[in-house]
Structure formats: structure tokens, C-alpha cells
Short mmCIF file of C-alpha atoms and ligand atoms in Angstrom, two decimals:
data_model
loop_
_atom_site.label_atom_id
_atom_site.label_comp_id
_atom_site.label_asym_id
_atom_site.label_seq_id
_atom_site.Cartn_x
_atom_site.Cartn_y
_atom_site.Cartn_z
CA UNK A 1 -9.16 -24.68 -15.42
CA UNK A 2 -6.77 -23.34 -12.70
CA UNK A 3 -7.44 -19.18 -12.39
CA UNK A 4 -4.11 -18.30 -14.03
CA UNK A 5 -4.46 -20.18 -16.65
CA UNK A 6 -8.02 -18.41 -17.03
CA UNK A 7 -6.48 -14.85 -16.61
CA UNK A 8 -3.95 -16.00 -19.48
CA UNK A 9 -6.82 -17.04 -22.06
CA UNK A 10 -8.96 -13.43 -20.90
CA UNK A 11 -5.99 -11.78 -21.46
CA UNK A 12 -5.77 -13.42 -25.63
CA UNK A 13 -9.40 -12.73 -25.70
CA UNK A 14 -8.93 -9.40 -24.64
CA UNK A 15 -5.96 -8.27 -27.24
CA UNK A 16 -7.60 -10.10 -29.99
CA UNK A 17 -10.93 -7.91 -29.62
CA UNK A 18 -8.99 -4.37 -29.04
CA UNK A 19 -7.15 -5.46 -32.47
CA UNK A 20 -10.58 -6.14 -33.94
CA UNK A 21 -11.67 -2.99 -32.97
CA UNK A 22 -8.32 -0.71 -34.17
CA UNK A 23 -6.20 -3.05 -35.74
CA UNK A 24 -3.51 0.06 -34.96
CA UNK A 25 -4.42 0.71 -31.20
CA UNK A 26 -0.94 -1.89 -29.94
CA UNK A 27 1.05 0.00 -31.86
CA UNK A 28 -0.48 3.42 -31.31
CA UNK A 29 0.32 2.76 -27.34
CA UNK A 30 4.08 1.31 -27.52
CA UNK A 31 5.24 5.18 -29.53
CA UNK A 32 4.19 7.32 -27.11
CA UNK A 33 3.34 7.44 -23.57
CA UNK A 34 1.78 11.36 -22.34
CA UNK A 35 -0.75 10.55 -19.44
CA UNK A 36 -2.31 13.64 -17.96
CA UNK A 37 -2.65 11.85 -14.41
CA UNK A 38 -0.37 10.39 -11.83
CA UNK A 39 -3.19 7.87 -10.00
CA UNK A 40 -1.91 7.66 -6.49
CA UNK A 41 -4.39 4.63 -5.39
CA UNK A 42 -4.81 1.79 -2.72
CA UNK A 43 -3.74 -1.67 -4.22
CA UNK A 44 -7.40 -2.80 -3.14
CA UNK A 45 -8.40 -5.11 -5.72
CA UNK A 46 -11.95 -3.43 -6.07
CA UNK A 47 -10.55 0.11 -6.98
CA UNK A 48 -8.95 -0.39 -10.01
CA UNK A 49 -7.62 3.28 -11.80
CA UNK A 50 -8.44 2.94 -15.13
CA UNK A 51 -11.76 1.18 -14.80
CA UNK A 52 -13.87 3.34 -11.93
CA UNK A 53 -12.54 6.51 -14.38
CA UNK A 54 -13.10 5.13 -17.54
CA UNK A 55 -10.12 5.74 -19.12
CA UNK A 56 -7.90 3.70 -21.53
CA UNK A 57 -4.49 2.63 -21.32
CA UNK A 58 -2.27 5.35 -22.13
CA UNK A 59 -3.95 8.10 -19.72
CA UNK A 60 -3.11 7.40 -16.39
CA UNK A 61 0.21 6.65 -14.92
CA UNK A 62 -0.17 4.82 -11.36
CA UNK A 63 1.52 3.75 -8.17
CA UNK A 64 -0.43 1.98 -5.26
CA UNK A 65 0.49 1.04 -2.07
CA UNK A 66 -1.98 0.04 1.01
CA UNK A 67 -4.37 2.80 2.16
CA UNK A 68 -2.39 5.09 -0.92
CA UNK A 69 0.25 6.83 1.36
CA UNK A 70 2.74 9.23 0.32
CA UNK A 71 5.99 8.47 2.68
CA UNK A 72 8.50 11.48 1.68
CA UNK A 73 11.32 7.93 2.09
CA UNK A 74 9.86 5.50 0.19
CA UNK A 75 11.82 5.51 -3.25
CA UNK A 76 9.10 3.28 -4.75
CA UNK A 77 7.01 6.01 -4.54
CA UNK A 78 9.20 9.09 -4.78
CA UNK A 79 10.61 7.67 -8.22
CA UNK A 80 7.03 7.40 -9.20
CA UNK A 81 6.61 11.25 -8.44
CA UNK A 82 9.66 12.39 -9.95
CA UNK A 83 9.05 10.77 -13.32
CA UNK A 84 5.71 11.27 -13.60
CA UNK A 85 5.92 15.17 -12.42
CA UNK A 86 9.36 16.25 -13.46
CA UNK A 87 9.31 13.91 -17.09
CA UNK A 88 5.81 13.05 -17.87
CA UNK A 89 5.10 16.61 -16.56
CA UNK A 90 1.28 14.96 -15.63
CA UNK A 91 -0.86 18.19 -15.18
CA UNK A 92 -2.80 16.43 -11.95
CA UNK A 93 -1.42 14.12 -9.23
CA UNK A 94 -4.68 12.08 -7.82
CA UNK A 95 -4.80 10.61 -3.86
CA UNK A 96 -7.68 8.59 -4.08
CA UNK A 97 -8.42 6.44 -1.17
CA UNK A 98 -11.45 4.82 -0.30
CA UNK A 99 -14.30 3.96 2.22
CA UNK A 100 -13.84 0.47 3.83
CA UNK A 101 -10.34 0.83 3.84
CA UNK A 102 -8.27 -2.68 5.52
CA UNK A 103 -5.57 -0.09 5.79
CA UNK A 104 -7.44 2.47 7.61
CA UNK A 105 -8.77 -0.25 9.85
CA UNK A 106 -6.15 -2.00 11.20
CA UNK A 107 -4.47 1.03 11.72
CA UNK A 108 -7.41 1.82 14.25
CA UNK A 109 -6.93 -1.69 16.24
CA UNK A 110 -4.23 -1.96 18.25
CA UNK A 111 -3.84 -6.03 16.91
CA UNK A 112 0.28 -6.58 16.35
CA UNK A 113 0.65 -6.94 12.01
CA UNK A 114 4.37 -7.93 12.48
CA UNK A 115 6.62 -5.78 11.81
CA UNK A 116 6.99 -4.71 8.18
CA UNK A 117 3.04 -3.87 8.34
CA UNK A 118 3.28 -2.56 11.72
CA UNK A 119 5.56 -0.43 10.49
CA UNK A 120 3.40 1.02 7.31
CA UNK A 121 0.33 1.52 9.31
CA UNK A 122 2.07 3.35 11.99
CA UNK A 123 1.83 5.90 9.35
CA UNK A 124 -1.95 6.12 9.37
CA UNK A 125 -1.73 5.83 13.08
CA UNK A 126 0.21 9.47 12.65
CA UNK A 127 -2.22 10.93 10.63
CA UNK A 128 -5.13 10.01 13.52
CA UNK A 129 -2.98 11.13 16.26
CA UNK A 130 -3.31 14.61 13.96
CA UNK A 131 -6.89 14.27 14.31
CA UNK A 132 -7.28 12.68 17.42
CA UNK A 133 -9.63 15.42 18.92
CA UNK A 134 -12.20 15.50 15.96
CA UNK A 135 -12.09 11.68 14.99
CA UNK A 136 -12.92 10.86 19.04
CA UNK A 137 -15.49 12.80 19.11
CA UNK A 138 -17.22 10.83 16.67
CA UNK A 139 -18.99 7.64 18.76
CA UNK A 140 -19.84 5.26 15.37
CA UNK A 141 -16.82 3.51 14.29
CA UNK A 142 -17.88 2.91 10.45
CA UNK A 143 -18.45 7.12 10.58
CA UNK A 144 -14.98 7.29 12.02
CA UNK A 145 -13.10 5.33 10.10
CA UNK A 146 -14.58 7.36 7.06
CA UNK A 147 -13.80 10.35 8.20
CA UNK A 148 -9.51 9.27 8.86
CA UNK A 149 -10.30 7.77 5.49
CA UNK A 150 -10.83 11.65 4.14
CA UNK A 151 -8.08 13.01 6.55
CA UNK A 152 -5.73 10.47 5.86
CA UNK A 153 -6.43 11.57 1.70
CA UNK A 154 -5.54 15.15 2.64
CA UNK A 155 -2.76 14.82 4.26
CA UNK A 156 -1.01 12.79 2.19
CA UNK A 157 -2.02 15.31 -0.45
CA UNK A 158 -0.08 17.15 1.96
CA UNK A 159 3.05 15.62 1.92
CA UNK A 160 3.17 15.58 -1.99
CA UNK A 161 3.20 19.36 -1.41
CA UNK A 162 6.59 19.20 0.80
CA UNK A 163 8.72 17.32 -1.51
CA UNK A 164 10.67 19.61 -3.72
CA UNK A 165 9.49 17.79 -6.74
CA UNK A 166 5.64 19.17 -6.71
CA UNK A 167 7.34 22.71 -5.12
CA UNK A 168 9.64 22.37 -8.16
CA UNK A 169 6.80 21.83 -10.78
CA UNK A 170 4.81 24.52 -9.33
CA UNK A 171 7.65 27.24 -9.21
CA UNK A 172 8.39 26.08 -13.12
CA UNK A 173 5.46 25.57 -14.65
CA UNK A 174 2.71 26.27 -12.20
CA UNK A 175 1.13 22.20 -12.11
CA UNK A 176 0.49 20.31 -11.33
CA UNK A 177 -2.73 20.25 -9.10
CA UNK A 178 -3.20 17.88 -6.51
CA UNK A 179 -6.34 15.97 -5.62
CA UNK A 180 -6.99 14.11 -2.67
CA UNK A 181 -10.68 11.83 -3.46
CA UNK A 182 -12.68 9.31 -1.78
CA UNK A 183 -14.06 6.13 -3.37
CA UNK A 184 -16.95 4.60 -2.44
CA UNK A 185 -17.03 1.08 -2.65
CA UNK A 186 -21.16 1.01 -1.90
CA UNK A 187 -21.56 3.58 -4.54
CA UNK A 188 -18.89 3.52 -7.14
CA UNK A 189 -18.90 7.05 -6.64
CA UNK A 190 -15.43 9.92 -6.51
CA UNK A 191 -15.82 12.43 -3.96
CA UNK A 192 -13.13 15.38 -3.53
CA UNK A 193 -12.07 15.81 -0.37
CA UNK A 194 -9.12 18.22 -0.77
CA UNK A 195 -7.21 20.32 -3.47
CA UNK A 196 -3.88 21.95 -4.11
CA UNK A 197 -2.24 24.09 -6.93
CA UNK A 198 0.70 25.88 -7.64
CA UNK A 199 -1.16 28.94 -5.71
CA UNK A 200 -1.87 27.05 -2.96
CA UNK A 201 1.29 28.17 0.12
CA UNK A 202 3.19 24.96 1.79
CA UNK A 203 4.23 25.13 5.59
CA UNK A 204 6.90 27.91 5.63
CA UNK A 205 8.88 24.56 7.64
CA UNK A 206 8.49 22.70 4.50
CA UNK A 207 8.86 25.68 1.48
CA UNK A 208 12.15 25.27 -0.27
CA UNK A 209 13.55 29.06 -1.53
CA UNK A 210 15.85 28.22 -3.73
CA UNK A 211 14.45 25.49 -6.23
CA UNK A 212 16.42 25.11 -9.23
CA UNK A 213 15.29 24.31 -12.79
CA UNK A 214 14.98 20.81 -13.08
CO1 LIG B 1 -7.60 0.32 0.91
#
């Protein structure tokens, strides 16, 4: 049997035992949708949102992109963030990026991607140049591409705090919080590497003083 085919069938299997289970839960899900979390995540197959958290359908909304950045002019992403924060109103936004990282790596070679990937990675090549000092002083590669693994996580945890839709939410109604964690793919394990909330202060360059209501 050819593997879509095989996905297909798992995918019968799999509604036909959940119905078993709460002959409701289908209809449960399509009324209502209030996730608590906006999963900001790597589209590496082997960190999947819902699974390494245990939670169901229903509780987390997600958006992943390669080495989860947050680029203040990508209107995949941004549209993500404003509907999740401003309509949703999730009361945590979650970075989570993760050790091993293909993203993190190539962005540490100097090999040409072509252009369209060239041109995402050049936005984890930012984030080293940021931290050239401290991630060249560290001689093991593996060690250093961990550690711009757990920078790159906080600073795009970061740049969610510039856009005026977290700076909105957190004038308004004080969430949500912002977590930047690392996965580990040898341990299955989520480490926080950086936090925000509504108390936390944004760049004075970046703080917008005169927010409106939403
Ligand atoms: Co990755």
C-alpha cells in the first residue's frame, strides 16, 4: 500500500475510535473553538504541538515555519498573531524551537540554499550576528548551535513584543505572556529559555504610546 493511501485508512481508524470513545467529541469540536495557546513551532516533523504537550484538538492554535521565526512582514504569520491574540484572545503565545535544528544549521554554513531559503535563514544569520561575541567563544559546534538555538527562541520572543498586536493585548487586557522554549529531540523534554508579560518594558524604539482599543 502506497503511504497516502496508509495515512488515509489511519486517519478512518483514528475517527472511528475517538467516536467510540465520545460518540459527541466531532461535534463537541466543530461549536466552539477557545484554545488557551498560540504554538509558535518549527515545521520539523518530529516536534509535533499537540503530541510532545499532550493536549487534544481544540487547545492549541499553531503556526510553524522553519527554525519558528517571527518576521514582523510575513502576513502568514502576523495574521496568525492577530487572530489568535486580538480574537481568540489566547492567554500564552509559545516560541518553541528545538535542539538539532536544520534551520539553525544551515544558517551557520555559509553553503548557497537559493534564494527563497537564503533569504529566510538570513534571518537566523541576524540573530547570530547579535550574538556573535558569546556564540564564538564557544569552540564545540553541537554546544554552539544549541546555544543560537536558545538565542534565536528569545529573540523572536522578542519581536512578538514589538508588534502592536502583543503591545495592544498587554495595554488591554494585560496577556498574553510570551514563552520562548527549547525542545529536545534526545530527551523529549521543554526547557524555558525566556519569558515576557504585560509587565515586562519593550525597547522604548519599539513601544507604541498611543495604542487604541482593538
Ligand atoms: Co527545526
Amino acid at each position: 500500500m502506497n503511504s497516502i493511501n496508509k495515512l488515509l485508512l489511519e486517519n478512518k481508524a483514528w475517527a472511528a475510535e475517538k467516536k467510540a470513545d465520545d460518540p459527541e467529541y466531532f461535534k463537541a469540536l466543530s461549536l466552539i473553538q477557545t484554545p488557551e495557546f498560540l504554538w509558535i513551532g518549527c515545521s520539523d516533523s518530529r516536534v509535533p504541538a499537540n503530541e510532545i504537550t499532550g493536549t487534544q484538538p481544540g487547545e492549541i492554535f499553531v503556526h510553524r515555519n522553519i527554525a519558528n521565526m517571527v518576521v514582523h512582514t510575513d502576513v502568514n504569520l502576523l495574521s496568525v498573531l492577530e487572530y489568535a491574540v486580538a480574537h481568540i484572545k489566547v492567554k500564552h503565545v509559545i516560541v518553541c524551537g528545538h535542539y538539532g535544528c536544520g534551520g539553525i544549521k544551515a544558517a551557520m554554513t555559509n553553503h548557497d540554499f537559493k534564494q527563497v531559503l537564503n533569504m529566510w535563514l538570513r534571518n537566523i544569520k541576524d540573530v547570530y550576528r547579535l550574538h556573535r561575541d558569546e556564540l564564538e567563544a564557544i569552540p564545540n559546534l553541537e554546544q554552539r548551535e544549541n546555544r543560537l538555538t536558545e538565542l534565536n527562541v528569545q529573540e523572536q520572543v522578542l519581536h512578538l513584543a514589538k508588534t502592536s498586536i502583543i503591545q495592544r493585548a498587554w495595554k488591554y487586557r494585560k496577556a498574553p505572556d510570551l514563552h520562548g522554549l527549547v525542545y529536545g529531540l534526545k530527551d523529549g523534554l521543554l526547557n524555558t529559555i525566556f519569558t515576557m508579560t504585560a509587565e515586562s518594558s519593550v525597547d522604548p524604539l519599539y513601544a507604541y504610546n498611543d495604542l487604541g482599543q482593538d
